[in-house]
Tab-separated table of C-alpha atoms and ligand atoms in Angstrom:
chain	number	residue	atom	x	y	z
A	1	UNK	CA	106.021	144.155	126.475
A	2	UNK	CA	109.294	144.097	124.898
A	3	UNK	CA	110.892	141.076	123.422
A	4	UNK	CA	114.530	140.249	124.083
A	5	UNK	CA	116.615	137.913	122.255
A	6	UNK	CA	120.414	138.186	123.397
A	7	UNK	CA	122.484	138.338	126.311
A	8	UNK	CA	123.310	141.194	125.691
A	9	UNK	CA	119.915	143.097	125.319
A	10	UNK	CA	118.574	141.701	128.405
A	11	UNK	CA	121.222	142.918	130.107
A	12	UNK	CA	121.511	146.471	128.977
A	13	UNK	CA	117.623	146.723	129.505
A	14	UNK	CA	117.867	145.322	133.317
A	15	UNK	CA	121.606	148.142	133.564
A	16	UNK	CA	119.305	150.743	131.991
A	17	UNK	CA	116.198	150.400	134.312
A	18	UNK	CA	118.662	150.244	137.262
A	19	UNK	CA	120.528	153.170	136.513
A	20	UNK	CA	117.001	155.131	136.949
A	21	UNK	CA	116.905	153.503	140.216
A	22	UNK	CA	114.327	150.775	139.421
A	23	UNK	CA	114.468	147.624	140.802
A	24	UNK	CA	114.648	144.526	138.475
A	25	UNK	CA	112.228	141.176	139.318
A	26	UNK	CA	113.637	137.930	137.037
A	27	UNK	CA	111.345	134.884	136.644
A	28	UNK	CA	113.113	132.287	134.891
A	29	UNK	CA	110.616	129.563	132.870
A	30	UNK	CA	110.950	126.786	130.383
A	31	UNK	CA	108.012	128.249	128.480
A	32	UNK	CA	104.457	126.153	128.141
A	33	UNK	CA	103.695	128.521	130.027
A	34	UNK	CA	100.392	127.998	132.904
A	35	UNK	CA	98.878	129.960	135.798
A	36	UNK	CA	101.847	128.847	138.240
A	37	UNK	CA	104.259	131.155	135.990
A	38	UNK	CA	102.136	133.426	135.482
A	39	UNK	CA	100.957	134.174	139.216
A	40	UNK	CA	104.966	134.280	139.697
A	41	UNK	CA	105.076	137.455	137.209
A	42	UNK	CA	102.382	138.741	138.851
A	43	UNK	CA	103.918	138.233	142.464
A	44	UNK	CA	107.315	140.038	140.937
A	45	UNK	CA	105.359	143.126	140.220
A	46	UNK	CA	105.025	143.607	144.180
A	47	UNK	CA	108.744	143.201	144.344
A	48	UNK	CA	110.227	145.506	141.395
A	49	UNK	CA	109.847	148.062	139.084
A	50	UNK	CA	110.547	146.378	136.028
A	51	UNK	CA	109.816	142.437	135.503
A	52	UNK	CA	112.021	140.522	133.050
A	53	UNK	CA	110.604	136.242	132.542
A	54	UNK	CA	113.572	133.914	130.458
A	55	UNK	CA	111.671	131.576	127.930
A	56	UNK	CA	114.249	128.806	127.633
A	57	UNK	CA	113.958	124.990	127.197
A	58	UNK	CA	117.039	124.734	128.886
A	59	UNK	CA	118.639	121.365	127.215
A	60	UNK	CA	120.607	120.414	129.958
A	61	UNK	CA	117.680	119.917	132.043
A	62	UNK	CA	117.084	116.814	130.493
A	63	UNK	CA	119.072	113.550	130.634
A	64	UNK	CA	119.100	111.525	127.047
A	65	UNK	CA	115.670	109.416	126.733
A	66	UNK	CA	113.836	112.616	128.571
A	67	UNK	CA	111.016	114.767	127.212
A	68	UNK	CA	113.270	117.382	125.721
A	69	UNK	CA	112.581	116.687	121.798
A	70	UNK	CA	108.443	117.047	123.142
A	71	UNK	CA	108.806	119.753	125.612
A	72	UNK	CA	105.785	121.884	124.357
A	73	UNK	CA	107.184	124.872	122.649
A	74	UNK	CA	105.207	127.850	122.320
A	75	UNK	CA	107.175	131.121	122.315
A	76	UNK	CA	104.607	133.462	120.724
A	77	UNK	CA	101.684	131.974	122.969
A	78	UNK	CA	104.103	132.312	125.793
A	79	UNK	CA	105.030	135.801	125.223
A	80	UNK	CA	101.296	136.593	124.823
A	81	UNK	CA	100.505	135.162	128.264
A	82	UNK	CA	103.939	137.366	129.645
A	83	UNK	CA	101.840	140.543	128.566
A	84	UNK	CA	98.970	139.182	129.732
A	85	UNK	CA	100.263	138.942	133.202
A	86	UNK	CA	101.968	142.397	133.490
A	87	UNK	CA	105.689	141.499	132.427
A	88	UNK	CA	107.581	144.161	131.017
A	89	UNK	CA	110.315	142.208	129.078
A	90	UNK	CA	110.031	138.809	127.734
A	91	UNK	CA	113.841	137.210	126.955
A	92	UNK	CA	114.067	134.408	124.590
A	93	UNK	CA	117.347	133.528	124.101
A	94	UNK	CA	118.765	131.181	121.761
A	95	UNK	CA	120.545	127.821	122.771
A	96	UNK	CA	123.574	128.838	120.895
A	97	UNK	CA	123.792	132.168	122.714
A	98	UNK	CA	123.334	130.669	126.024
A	99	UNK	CA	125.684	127.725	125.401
A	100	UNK	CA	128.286	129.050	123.152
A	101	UNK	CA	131.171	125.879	122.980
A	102	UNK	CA	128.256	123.692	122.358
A	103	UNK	CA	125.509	121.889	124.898
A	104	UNK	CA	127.851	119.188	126.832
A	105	UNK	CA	131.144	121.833	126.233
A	106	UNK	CA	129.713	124.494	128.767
A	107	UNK	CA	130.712	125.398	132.296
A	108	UNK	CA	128.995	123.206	134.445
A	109	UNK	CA	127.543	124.486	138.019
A	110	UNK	CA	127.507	121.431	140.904
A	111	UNK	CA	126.000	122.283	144.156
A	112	UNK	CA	126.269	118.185	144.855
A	113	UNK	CA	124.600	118.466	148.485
A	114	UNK	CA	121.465	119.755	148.099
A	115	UNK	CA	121.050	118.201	144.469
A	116	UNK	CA	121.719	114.644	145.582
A	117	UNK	CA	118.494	114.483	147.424
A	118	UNK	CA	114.992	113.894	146.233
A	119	UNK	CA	114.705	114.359	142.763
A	120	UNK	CA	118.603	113.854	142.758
A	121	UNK	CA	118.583	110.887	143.219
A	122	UNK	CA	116.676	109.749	140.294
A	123	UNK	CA	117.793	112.881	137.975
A	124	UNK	CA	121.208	113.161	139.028
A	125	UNK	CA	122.128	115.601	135.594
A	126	UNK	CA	119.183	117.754	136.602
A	127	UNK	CA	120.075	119.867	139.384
A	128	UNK	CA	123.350	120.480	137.514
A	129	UNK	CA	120.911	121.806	134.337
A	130	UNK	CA	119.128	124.105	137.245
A	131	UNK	CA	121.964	125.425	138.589
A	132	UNK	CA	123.968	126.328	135.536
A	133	UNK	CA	121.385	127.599	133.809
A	134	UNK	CA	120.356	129.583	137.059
A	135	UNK	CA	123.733	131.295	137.185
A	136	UNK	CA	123.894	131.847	133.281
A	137	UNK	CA	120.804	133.789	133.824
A	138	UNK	CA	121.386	135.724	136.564
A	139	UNK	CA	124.689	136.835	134.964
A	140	UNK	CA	123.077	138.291	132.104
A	141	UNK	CA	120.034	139.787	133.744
A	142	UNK	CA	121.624	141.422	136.904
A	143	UNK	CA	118.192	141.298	138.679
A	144	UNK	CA	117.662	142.738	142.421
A	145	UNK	CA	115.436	139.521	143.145
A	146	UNK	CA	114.280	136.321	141.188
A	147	UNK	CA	110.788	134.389	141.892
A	148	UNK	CA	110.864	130.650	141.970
A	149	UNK	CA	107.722	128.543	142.991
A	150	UNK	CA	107.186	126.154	145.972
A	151	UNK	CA	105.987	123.537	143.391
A	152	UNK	CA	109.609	122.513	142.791
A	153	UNK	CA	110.603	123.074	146.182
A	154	UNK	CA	114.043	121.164	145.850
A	155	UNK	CA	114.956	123.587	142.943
A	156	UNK	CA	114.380	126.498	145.253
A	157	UNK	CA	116.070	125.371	147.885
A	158	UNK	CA	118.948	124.776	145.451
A	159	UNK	CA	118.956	128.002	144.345
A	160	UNK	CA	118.369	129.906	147.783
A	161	UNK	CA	121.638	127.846	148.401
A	162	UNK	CA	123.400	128.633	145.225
A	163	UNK	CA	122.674	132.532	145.848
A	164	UNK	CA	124.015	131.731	149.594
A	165	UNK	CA	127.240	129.922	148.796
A	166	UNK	CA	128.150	132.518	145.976
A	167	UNK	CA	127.528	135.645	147.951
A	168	UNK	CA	125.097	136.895	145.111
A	169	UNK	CA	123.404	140.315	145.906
A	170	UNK	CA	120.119	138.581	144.661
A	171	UNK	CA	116.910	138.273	147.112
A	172	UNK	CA	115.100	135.255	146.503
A	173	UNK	CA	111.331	135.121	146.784
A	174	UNK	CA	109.298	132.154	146.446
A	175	UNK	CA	105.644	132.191	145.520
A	176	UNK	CA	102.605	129.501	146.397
A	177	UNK	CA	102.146	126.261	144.569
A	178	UNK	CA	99.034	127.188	141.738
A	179	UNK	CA	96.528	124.260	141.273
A	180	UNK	CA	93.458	122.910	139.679
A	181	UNK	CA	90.305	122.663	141.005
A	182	UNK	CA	90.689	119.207	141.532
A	183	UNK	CA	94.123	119.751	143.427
A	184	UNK	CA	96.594	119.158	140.884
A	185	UNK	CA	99.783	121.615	140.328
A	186	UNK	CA	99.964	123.158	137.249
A	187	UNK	CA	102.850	121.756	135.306
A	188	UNK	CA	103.668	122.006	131.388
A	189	UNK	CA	104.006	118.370	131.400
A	190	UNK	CA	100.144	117.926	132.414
A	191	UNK	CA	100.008	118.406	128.623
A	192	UNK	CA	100.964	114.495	128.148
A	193	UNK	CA	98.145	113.207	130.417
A	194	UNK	CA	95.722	111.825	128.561
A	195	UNK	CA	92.016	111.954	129.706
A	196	UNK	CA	91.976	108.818	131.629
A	197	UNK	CA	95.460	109.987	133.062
A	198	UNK	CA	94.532	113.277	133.663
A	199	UNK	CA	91.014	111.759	136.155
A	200	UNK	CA	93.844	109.884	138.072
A	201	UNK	CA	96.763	112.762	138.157
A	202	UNK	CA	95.041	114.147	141.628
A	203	UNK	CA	96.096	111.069	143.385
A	204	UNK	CA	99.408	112.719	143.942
A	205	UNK	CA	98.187	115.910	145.865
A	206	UNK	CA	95.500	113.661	147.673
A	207	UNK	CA	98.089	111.657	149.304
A	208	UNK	CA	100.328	114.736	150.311
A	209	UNK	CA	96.819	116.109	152.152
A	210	UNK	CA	96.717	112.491	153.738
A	211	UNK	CA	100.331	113.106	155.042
A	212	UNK	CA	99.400	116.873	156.142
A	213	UNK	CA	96.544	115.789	158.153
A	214	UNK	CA	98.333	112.837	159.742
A	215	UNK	CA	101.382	115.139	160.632
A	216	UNK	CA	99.537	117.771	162.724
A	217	UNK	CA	99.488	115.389	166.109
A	218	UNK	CA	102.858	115.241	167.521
A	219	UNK	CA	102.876	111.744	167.860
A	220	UNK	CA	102.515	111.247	164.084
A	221	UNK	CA	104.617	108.310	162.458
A	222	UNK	CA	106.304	110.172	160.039
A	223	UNK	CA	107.517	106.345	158.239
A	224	UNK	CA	103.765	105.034	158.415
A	225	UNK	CA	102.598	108.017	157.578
A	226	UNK	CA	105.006	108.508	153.901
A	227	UNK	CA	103.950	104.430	153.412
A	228	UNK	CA	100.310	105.268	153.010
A	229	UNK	CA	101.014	107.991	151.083
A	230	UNK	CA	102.906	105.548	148.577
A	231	UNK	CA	100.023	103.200	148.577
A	232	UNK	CA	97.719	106.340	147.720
A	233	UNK	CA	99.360	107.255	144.473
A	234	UNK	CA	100.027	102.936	143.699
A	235	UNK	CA	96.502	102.577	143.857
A	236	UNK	CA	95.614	105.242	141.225
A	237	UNK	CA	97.868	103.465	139.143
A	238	UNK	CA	100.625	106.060	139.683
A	239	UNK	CA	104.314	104.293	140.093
A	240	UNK	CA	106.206	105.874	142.945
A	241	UNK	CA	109.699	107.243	142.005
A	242	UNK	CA	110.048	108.485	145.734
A	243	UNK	CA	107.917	109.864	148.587
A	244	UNK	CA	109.736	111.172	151.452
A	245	UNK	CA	109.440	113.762	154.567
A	246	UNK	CA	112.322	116.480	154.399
A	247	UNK	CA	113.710	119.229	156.302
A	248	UNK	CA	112.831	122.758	154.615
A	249	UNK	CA	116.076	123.956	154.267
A	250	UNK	CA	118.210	121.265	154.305
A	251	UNK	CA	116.129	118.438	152.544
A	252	UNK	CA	117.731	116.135	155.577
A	253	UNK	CA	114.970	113.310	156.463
A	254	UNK	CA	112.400	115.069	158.745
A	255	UNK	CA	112.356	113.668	162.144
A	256	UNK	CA	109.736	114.003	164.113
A	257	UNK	CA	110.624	116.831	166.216
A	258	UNK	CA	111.022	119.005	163.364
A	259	UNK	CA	108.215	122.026	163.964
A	260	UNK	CA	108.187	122.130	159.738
A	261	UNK	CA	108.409	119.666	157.106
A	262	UNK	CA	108.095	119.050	153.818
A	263	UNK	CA	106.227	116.494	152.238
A	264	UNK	CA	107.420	115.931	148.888
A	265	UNK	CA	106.686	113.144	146.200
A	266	UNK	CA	107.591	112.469	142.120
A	267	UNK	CA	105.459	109.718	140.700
A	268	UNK	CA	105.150	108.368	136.980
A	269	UNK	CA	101.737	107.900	135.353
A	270	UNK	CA	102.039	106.231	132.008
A	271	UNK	CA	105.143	108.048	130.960
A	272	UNK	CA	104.519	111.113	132.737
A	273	UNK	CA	106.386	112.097	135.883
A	274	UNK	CA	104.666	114.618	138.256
A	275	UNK	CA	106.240	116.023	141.001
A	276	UNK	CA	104.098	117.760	144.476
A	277	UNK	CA	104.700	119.040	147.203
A	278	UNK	CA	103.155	120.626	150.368
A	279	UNK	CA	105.047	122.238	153.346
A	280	UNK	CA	103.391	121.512	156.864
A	281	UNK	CA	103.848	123.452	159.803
A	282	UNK	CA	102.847	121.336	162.593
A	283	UNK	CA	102.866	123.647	165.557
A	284	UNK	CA	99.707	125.080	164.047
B	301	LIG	P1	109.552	125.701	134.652
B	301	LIG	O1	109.111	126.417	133.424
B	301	LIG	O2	108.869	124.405	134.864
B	301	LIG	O3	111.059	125.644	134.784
B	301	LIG	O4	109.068	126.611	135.877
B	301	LIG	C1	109.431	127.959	135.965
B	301	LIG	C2	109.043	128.484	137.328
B	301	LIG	O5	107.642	128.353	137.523
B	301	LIG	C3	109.712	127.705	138.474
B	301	LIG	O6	110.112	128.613	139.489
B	301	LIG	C4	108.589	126.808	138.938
B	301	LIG	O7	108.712	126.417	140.288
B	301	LIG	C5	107.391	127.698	138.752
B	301	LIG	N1	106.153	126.904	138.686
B	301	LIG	C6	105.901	125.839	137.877
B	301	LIG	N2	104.680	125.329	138.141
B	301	LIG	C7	104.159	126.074	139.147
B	301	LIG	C8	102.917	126.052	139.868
B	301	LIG	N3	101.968	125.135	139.620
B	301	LIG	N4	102.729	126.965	140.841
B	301	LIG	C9	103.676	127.906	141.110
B	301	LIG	N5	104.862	127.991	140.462
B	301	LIG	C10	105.105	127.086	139.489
């Protein structure tokens, strides 16, 4: 695996393998890398010839008093788990290369509809960080299609739309939420859970399988039904930032004639915030 530092590398790599008439996957992570990132690299190799994975703490994902000062960092382990998995380039840009006027100076990308919702609401910089950091990296690695996972399903939604609303000749795939044993997504930020944190972290997915089994009947409550969800993750101790039933593509309050919804929850425990998700099709 080849390791890519600037803009302009990546980019002549992904220009290079296209000119042969290979087609170019893109995964873009935050590094800490875990099995959900890594099943997304493997998932590219069924879509492209050559895969090319971004290893960028990308500051503007974080609003002042966030976790970006102890966001693991681990390029080298990182880039030895990109092998691992079958990725052909690993790019690890700089944030001076990336943002060149200076973090706060840069063009800023606002898709305001879809990121007002959900995690929004609460992170209202964030989906701005997403989506400018989305396009930044798209513009330098030209790829034919970029891999996003279902676990933050509002971030690829956002994208699908941002590739939508800018015409861009990119196909978007998204790959299956990975989880422990024990039900809980993979996240880099399960790294702050302590033990006793970590026995109660479940709670989250738990209550999103109490919503998907309460969902199926047609006369489901969808109001009741995201209430004892919330009391699910209160009683582990977990403090609800929001719990709500959405549309799939537009993240518009389900209603209950909707044949698909999304369940979708963020929760703090201790100073942790975990996010889930689980998409329900209740014609089956
Ligand atoms: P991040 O490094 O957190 O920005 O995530 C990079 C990509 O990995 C995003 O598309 C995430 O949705 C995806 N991802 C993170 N956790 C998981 C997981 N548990 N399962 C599948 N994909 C994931």
């Amino acid at each position: 695996m080849e390791r890519i530092y600037t803009i302009d590398g990546v980019r002549k790599a992904s220009l290079a393998a296209k000119t042969k008439g290979q087609r170019v996957a893109f995964v873009s992570t935050m590094g800490a890398l875990h099995k959900g990132h890594l099943s997304l690299v493997t998932l590219a190799r069924d879509h492209a010839d050559v895969v090319i994975a971004s290893v960028f703490l990308n500051p503007t994902h974080f609003a002042e008093g966030e976790d970006y000062d102890r966001y693991p960092r681990q390029a080298d382990e990182d880039c030895r788990l990109l092998e691992g998995a079958g990725c052909d380039i690993a790019w690890i840009p700089p944030v001076e290369d990336i943002y060149p006027f200076g973090v706060g100076e840069h063009v800023r990308v606002h898709f305001d509809r879809l990121g007002a919702y959900l995690c929004g609401k609460t992170r209202p910089h964030f989906f701005e960080g997403v989506t400018t950091i989305v396009l930044k990296e798209f513009i330098a690695v030209v790829p034919d299609v970029a891999l996003f996972g279902e676990k933050d399903f509002q971030q690829l939604v956002v994208c699908r739309g941002l590739v939508k609303d800018l015409s861009l000749p990119i196909e978007i795939v998204a790959g299956p939420t990975i989880r422990e044993d024990d039900g809980l997504a993979f996240s880099s930020r399960n790294t702050y859970l302590t033990a006793e944190e970590r026995a109660r972290a479940p709670a989250l997915f738990q209550s999103l399988q109490l919503v998907k089994q309460g969902l199926i009947p047609q006369t489901a409550n969808f109001a009741d039904l995201a209430n004892a969800a919330r009391q699910k993750i209160g009683s582990a101790g977990m403090t609800v930032d929001y719990f709500e039933l959405v549309h799939p593509e537009t993240l518009d309050p389900a209603t209950e004639s909707d044949p698909v919804v999304v369940a979708a929850g963020a929760a703090f425990l201790g100073a942790t915030r975990l996010i889930d998700n689980v998409t329900i099709d209740r014609s089956l």
